PDB file of N, CA and C in Angstrom:
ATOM      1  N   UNK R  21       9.795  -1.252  12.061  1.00  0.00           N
ATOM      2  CA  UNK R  21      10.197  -0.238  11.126  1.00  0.00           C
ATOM      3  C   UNK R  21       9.479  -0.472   9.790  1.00  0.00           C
ATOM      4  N   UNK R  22       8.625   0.778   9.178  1.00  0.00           N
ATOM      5  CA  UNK R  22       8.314   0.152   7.787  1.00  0.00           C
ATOM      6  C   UNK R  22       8.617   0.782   6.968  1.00  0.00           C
ATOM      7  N   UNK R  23       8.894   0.158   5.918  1.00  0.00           N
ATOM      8  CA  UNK R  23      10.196   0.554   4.699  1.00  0.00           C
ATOM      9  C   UNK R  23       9.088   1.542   3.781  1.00  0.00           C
ATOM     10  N   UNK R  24       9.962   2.151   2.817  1.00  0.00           N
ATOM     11  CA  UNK R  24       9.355   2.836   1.761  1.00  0.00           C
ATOM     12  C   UNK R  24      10.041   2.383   0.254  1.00  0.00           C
ATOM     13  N   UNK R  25       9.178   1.455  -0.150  1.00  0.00           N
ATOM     14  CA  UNK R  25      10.130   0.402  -1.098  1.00  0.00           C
ATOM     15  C   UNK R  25       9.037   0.811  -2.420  1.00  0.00           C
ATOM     16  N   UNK R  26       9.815   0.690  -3.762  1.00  0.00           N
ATOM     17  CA  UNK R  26       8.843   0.523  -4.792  1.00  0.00           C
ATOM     18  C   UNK R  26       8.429   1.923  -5.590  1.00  0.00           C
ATOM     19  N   UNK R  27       9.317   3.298  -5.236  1.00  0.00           N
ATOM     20  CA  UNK R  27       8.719   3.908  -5.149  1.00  0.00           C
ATOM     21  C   UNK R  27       8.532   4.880  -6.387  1.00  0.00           C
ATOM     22  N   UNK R  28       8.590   3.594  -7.953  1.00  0.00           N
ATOM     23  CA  UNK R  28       8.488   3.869  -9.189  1.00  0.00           C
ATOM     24  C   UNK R  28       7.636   2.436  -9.808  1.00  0.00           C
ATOM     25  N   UNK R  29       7.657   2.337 -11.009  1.00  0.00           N
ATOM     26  CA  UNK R  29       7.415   1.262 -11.296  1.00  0.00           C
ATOM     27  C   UNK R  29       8.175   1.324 -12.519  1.00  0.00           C
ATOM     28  N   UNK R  30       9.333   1.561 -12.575  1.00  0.00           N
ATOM     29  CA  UNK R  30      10.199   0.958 -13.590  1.00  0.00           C
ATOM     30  C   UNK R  30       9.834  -0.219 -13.563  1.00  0.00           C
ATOM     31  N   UNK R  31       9.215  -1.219 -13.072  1.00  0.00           N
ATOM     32  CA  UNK R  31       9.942  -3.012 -12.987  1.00  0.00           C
ATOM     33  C   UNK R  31       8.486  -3.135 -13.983  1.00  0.00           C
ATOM     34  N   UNK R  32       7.878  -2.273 -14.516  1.00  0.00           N
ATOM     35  CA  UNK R  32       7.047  -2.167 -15.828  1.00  0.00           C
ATOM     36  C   UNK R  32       7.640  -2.418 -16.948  1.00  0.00           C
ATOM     37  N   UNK R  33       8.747  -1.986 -16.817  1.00  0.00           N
ATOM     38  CA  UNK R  33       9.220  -2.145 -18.149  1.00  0.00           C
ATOM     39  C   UNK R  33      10.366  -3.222 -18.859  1.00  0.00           C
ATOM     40  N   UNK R  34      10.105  -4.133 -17.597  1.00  0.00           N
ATOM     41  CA  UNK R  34      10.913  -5.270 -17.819  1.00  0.00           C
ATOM     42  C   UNK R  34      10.917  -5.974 -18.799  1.00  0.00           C
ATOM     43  N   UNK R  35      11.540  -6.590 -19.737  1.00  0.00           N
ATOM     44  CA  UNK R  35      11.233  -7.455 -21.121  1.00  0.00           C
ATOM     45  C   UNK R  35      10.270  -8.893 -20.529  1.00  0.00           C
ATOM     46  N   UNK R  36      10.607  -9.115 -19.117  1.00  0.00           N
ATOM     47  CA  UNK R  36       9.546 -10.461 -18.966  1.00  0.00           C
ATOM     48  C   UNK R  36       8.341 -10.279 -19.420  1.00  0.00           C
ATOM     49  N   UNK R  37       7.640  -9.413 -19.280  1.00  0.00           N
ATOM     50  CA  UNK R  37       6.455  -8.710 -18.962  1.00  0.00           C
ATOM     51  C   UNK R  37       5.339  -8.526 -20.411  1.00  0.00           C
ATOM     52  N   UNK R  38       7.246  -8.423 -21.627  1.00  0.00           N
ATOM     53  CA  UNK R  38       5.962  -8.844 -22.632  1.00  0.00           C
ATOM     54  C   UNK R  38       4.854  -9.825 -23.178  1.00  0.00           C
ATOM     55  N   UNK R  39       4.318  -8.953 -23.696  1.00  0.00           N
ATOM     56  CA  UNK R  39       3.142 -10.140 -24.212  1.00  0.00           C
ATOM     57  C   UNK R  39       2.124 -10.691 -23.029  1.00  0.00           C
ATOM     58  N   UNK R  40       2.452 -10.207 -22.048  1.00  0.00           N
ATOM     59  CA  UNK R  40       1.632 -10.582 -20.757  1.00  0.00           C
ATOM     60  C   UNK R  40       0.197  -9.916 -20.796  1.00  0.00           C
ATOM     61  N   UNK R  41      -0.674 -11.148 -20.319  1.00  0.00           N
ATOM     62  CA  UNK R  41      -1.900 -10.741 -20.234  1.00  0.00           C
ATOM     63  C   UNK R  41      -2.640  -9.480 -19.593  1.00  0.00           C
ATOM     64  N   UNK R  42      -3.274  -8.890 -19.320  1.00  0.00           N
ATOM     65  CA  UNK R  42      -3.995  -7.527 -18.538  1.00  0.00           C
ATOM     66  C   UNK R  42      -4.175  -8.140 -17.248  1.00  0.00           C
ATOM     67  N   UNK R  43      -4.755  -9.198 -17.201  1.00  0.00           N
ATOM     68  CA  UNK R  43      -5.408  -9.904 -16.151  1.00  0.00           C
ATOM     69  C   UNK R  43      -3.833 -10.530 -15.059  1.00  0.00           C
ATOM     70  N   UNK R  44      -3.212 -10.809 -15.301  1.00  0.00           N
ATOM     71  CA  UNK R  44      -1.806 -11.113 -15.067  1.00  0.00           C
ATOM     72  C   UNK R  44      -0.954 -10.185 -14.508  1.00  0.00           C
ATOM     73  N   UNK R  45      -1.053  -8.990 -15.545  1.00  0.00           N
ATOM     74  CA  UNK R  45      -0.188  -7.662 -14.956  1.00  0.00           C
ATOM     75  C   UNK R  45      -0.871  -7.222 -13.876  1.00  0.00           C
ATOM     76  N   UNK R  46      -2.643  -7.238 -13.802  1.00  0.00           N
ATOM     77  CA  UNK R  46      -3.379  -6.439 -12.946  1.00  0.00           C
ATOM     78  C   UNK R  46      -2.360  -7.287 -11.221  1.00  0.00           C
ATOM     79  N   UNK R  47      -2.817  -8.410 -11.415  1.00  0.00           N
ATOM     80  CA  UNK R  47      -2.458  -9.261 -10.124  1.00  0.00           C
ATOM     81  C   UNK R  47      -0.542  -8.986  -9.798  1.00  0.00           C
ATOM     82  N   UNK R  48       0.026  -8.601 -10.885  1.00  0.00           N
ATOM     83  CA  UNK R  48       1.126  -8.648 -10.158  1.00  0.00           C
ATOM     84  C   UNK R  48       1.377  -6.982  -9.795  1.00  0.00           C
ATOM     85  N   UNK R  49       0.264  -6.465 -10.460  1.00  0.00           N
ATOM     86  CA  UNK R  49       0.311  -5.056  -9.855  1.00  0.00           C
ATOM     87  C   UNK R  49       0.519  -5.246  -8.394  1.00  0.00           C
ATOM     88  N   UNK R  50      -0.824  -5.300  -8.395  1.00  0.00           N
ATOM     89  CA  UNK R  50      -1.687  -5.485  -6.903  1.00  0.00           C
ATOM     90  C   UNK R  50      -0.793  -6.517  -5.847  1.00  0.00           C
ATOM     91  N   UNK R  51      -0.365  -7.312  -6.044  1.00  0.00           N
ATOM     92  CA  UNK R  51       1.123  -8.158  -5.261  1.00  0.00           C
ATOM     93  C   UNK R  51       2.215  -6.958  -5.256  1.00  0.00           C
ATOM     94  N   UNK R  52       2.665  -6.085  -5.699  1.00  0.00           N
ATOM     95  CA  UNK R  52       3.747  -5.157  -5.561  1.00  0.00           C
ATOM     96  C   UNK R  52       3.512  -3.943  -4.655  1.00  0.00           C
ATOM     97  N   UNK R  53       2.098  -3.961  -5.277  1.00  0.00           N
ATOM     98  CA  UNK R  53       1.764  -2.730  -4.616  1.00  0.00           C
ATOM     99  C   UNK R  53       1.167  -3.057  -2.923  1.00  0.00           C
ATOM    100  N   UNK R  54       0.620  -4.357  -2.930  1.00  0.00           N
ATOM    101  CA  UNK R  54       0.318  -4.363  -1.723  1.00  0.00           C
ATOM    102  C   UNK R  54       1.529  -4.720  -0.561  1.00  0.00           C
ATOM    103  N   UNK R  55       2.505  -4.895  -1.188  1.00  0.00           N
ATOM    104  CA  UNK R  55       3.483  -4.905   0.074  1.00  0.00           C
ATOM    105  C   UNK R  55       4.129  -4.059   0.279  1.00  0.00           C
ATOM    106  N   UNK R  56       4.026  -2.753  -0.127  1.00  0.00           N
ATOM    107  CA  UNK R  56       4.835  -1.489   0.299  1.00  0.00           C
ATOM    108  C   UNK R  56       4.190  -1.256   1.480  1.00  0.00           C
ATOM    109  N   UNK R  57       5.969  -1.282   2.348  1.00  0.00           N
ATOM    110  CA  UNK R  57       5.575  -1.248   3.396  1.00  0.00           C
ATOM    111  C   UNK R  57       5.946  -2.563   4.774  1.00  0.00           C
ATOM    112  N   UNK R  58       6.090  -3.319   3.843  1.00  0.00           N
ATOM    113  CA  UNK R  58       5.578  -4.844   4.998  1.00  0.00           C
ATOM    114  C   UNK R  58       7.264  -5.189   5.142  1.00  0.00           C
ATOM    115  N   UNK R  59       7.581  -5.528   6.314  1.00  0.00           N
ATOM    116  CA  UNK R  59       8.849  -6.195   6.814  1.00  0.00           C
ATOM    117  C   UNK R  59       9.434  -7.634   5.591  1.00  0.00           C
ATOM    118  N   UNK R  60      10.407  -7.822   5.109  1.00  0.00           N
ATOM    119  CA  UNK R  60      10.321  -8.908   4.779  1.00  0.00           C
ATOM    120  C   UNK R  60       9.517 -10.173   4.612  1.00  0.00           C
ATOM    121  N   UNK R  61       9.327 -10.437   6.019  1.00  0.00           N
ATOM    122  CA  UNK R  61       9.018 -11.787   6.221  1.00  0.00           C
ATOM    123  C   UNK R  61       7.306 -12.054   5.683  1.00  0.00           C
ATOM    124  N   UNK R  62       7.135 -10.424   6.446  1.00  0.00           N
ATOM    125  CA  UNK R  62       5.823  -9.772   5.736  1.00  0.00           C
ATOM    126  C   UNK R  62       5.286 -10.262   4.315  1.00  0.00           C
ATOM    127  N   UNK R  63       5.796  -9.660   4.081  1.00  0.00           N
ATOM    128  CA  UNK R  63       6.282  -9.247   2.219  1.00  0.00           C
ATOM    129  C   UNK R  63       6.187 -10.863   2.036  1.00  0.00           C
ATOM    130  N   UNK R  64       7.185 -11.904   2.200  1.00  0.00           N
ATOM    131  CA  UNK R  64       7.205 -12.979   1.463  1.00  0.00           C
ATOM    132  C   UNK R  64       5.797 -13.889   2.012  1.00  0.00           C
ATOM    133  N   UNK R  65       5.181 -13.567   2.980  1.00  0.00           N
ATOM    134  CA  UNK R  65       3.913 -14.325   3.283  1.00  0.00           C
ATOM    135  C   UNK R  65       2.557 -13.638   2.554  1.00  0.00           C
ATOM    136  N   UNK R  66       2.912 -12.842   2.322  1.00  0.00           N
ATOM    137  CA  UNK R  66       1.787 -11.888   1.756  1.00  0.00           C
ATOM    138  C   UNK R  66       1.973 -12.047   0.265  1.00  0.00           C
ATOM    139  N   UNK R  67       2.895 -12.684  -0.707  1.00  0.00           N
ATOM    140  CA  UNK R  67       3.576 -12.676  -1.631  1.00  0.00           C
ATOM    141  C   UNK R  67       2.674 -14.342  -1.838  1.00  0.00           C
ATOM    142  N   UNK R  68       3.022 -14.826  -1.188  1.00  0.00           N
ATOM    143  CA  UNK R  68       2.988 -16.798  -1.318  1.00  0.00           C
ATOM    144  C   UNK R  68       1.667 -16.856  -1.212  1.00  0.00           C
ATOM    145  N   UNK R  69       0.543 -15.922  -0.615  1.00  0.00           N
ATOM    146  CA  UNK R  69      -0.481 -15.993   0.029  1.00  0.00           C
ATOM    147  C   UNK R  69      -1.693 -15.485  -1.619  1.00  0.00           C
ATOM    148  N   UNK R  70      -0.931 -14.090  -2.043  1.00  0.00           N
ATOM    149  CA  UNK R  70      -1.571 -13.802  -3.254  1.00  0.00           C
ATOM    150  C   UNK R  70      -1.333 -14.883  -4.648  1.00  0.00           C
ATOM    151  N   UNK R  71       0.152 -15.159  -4.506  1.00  0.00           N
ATOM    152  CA  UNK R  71       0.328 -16.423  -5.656  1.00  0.00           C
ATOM    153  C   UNK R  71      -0.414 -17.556  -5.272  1.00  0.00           C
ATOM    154  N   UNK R  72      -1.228 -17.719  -4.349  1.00  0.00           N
ATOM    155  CA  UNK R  72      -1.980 -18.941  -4.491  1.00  0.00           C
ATOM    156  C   UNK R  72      -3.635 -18.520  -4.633  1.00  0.00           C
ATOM    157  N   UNK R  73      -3.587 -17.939  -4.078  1.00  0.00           N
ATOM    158  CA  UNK R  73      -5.187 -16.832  -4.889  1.00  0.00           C
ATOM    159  C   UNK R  73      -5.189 -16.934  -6.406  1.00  0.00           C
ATOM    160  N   UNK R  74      -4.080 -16.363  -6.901  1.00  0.00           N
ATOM    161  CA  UNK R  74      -3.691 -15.998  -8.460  1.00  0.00           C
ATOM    162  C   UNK R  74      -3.746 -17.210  -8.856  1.00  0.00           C
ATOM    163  N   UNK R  75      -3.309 -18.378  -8.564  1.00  0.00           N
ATOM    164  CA  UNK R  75      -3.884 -19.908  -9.410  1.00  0.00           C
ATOM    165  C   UNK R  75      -5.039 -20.512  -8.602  1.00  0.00           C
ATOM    166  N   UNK R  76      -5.719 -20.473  -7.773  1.00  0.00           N
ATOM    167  CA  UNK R  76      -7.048 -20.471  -7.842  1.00  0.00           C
ATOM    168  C   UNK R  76      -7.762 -19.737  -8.502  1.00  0.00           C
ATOM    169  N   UNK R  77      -7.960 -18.531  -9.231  1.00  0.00           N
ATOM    170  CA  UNK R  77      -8.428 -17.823 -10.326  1.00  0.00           C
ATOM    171  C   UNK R  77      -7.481 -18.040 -11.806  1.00  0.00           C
ATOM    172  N   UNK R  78      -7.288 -19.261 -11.424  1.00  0.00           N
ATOM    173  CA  UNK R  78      -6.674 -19.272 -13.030  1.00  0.00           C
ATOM    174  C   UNK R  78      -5.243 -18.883 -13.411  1.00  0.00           C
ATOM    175  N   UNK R  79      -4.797 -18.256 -12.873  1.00  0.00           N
ATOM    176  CA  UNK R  79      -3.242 -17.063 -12.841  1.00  0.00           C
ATOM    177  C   UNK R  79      -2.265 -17.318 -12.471  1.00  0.00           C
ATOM    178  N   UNK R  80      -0.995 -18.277 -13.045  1.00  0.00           N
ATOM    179  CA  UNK R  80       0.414 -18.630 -12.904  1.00  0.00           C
ATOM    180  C   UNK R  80       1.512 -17.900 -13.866  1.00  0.00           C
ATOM    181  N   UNK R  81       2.229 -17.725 -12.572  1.00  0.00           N
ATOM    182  CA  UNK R  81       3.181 -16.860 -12.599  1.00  0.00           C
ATOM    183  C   UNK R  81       4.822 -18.007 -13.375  1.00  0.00           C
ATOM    184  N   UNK R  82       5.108 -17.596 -14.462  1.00  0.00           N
ATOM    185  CA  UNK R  82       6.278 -18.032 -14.877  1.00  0.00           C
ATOM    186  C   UNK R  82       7.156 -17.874 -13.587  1.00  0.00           C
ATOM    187  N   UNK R  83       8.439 -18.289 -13.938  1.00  0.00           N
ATOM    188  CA  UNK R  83       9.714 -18.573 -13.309  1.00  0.00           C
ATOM    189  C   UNK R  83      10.263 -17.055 -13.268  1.00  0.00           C
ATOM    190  N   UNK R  84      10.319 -16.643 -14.211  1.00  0.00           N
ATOM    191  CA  UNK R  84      10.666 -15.518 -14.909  1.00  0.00           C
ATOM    192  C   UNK R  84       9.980 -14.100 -13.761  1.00  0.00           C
ATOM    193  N   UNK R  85       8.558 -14.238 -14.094  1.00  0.00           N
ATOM    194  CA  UNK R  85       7.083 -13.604 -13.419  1.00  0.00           C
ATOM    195  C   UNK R  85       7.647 -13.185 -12.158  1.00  0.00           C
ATOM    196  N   UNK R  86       8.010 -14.575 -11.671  1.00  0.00           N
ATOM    197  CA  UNK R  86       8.193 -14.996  -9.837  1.00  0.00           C
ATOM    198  C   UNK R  86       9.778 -14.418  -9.121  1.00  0.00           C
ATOM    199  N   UNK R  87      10.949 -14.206 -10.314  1.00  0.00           N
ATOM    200  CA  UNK R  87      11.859 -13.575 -10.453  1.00  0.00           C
ATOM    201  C   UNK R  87      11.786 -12.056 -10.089  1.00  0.00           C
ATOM    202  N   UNK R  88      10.888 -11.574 -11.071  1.00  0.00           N
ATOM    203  CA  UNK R  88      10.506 -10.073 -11.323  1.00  0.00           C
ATOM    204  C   UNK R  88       9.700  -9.897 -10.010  1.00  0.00           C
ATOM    205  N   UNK R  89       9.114 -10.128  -9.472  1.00  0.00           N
ATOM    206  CA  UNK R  89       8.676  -9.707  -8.524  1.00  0.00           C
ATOM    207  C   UNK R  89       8.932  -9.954  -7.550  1.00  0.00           C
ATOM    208  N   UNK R  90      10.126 -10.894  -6.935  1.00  0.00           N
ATOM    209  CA  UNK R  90      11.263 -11.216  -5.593  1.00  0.00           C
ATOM    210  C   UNK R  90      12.010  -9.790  -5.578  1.00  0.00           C
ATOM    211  N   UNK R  91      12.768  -9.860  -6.959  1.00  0.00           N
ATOM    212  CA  UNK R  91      13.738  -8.794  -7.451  1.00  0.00           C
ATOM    213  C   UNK R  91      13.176  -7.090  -6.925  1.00  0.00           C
ATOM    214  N   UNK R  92      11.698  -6.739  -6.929  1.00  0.00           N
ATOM    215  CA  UNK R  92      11.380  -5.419  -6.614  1.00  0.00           C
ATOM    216  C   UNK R  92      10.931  -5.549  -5.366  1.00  0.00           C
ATOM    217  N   UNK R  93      10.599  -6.633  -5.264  1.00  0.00           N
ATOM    218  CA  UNK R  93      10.334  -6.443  -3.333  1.00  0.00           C
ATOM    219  C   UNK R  93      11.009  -6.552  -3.058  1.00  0.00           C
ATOM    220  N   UNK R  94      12.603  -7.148  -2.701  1.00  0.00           N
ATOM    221  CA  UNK R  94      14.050  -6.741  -2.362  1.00  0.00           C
ATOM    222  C   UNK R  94      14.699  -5.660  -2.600  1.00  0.00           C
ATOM    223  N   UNK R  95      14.342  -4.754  -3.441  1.00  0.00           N
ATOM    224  CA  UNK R  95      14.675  -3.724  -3.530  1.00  0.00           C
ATOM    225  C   UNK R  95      16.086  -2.783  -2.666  1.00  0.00           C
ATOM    226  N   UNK R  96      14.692  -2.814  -1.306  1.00  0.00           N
ATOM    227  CA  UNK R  96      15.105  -2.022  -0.645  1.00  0.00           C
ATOM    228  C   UNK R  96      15.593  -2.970   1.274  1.00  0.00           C
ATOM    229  N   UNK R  97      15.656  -3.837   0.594  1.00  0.00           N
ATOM    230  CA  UNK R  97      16.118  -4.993   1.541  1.00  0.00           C
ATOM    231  C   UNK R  97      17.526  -4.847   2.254  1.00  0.00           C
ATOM    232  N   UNK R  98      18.283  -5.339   3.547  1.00  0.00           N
ATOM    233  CA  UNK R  98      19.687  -5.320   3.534  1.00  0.00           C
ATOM    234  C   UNK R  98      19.977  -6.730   3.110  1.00  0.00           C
ATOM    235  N   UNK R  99      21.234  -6.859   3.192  1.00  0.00           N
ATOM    236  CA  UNK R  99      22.063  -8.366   2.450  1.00  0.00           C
ATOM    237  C   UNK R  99      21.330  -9.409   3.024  1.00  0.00           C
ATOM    238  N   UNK R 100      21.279  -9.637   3.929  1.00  0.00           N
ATOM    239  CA  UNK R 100      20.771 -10.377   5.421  1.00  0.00           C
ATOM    240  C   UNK R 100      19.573 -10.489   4.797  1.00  0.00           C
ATOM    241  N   UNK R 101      19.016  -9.917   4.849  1.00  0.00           N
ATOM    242  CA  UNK R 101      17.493  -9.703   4.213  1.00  0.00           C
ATOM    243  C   UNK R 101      16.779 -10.288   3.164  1.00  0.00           C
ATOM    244  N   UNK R 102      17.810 -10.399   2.188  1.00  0.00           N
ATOM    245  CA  UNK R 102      18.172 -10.624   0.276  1.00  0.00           C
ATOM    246  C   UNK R 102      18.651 -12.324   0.521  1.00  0.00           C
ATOM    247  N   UNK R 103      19.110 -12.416   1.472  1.00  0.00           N
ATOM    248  CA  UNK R 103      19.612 -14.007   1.478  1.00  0.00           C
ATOM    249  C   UNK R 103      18.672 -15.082   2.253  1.00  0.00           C
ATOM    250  N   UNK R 104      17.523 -14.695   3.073  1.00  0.00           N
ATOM    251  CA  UNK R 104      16.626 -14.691   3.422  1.00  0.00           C
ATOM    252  C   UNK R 104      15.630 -15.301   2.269  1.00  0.00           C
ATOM    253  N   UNK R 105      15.078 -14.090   1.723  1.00  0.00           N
ATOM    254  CA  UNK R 105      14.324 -14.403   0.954  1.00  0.00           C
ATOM    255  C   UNK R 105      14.993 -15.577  -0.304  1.00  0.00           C
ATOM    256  N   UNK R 106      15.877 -15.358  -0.575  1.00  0.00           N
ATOM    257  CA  UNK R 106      16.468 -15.999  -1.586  1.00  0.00           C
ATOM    258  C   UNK R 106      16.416 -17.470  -1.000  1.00  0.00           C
ATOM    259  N   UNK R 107      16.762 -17.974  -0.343  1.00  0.00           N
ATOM    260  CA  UNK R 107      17.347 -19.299   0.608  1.00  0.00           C
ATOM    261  C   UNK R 107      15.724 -19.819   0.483  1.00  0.00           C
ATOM    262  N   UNK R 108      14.707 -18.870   0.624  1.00  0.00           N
ATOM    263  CA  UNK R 108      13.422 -19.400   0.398  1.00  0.00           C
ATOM    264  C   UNK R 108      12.876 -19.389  -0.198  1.00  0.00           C
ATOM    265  N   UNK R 109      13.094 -18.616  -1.071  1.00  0.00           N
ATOM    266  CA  UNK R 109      12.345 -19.203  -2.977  1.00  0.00           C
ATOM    267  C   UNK R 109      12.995 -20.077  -3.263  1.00  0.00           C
ATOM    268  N   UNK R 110      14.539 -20.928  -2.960  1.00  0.00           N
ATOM    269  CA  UNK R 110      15.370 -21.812  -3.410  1.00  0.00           C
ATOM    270  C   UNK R 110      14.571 -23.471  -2.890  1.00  0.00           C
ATOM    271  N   UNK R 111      14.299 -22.671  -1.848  1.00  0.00           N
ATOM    272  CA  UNK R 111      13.096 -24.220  -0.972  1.00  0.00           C
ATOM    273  C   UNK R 111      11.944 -24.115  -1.651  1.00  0.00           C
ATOM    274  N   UNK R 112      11.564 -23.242  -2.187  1.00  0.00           N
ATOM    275  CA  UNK R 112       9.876 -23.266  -2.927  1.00  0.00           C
ATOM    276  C   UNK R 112      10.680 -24.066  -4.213  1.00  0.00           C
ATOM    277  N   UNK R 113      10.926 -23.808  -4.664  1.00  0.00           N
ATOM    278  CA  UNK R 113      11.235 -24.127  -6.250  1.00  0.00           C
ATOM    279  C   UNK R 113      11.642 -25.889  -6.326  1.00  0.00           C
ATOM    280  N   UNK R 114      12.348 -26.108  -4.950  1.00  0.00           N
ATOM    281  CA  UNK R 114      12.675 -27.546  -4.786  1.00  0.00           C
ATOM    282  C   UNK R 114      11.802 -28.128  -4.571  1.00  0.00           C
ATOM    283  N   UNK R 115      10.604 -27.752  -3.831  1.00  0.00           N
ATOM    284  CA  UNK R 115       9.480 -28.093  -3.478  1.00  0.00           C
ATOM    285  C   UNK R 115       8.576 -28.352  -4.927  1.00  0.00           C
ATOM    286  N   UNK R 116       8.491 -27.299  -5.302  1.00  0.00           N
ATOM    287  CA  UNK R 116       7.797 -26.934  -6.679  1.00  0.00           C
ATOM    288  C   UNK R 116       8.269 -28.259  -7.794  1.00  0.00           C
ATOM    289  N   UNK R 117       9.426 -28.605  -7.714  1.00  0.00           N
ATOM    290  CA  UNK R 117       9.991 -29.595  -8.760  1.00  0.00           C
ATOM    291  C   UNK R 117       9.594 -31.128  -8.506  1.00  0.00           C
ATOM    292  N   UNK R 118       9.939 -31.250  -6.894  1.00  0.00           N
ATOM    293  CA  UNK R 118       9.338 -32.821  -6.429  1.00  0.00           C
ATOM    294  C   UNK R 118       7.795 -32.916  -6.590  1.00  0.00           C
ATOM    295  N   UNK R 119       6.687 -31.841  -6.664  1.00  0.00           N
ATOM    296  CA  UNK R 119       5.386 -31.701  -6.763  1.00  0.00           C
ATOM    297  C   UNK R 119       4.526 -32.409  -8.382  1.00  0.00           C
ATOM    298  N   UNK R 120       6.036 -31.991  -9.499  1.00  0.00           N
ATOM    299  CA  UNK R 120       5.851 -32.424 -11.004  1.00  0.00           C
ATOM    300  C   UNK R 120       5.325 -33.749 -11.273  1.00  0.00           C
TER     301      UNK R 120
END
């Protein structure tokens, strides 16, 4: 089944977002926009796959960044779905902390 998620970009106008670079917004464009469409699991491999592109060119995503853009690709998620992804940014981030 493929979803029809995203289908504004209010999440532009988020207060994270200020002061953010061109080069920064372009990439988290392009991460939002390229997963309309993709199943979850989709979505979060295709997600982990561009955030590591984005710091090989230089480009890290705040806490905040990485928030804002879980938050609109869930969107249109069910609960099941939302706890999923969540349960696994909770393992990235633990991961992310023992890495310091």
């Amino acid at each position: 089944m493929r979803r029809q998620i995203m289908s504004n970009n209010k999440w532009m106008d988020d207060p994270v977002l200020n002061g953010i670079s061109n080069e920064k917004l372009e990439m988290l464009t392009k991460i939002i926009e390229g997963a309309k469409g993709m199943e979850p699991k989709q979505m979060l491999t295709y997600f982990i796959q561009q955030s590591n592109i984005a710091g090989k060119n230089g480009i890290n995503f705040t806490n905040a960044e990485t928030n804002l853009i879980l938050n609109v690709l869930k969107e249109d998620m069910s609960p099941e779905e939302i706890k999923r992804i969540d349960m696994v940014k909770k393992i990235v981030e633990m991961v992310g902390k023992k890495n310091r």
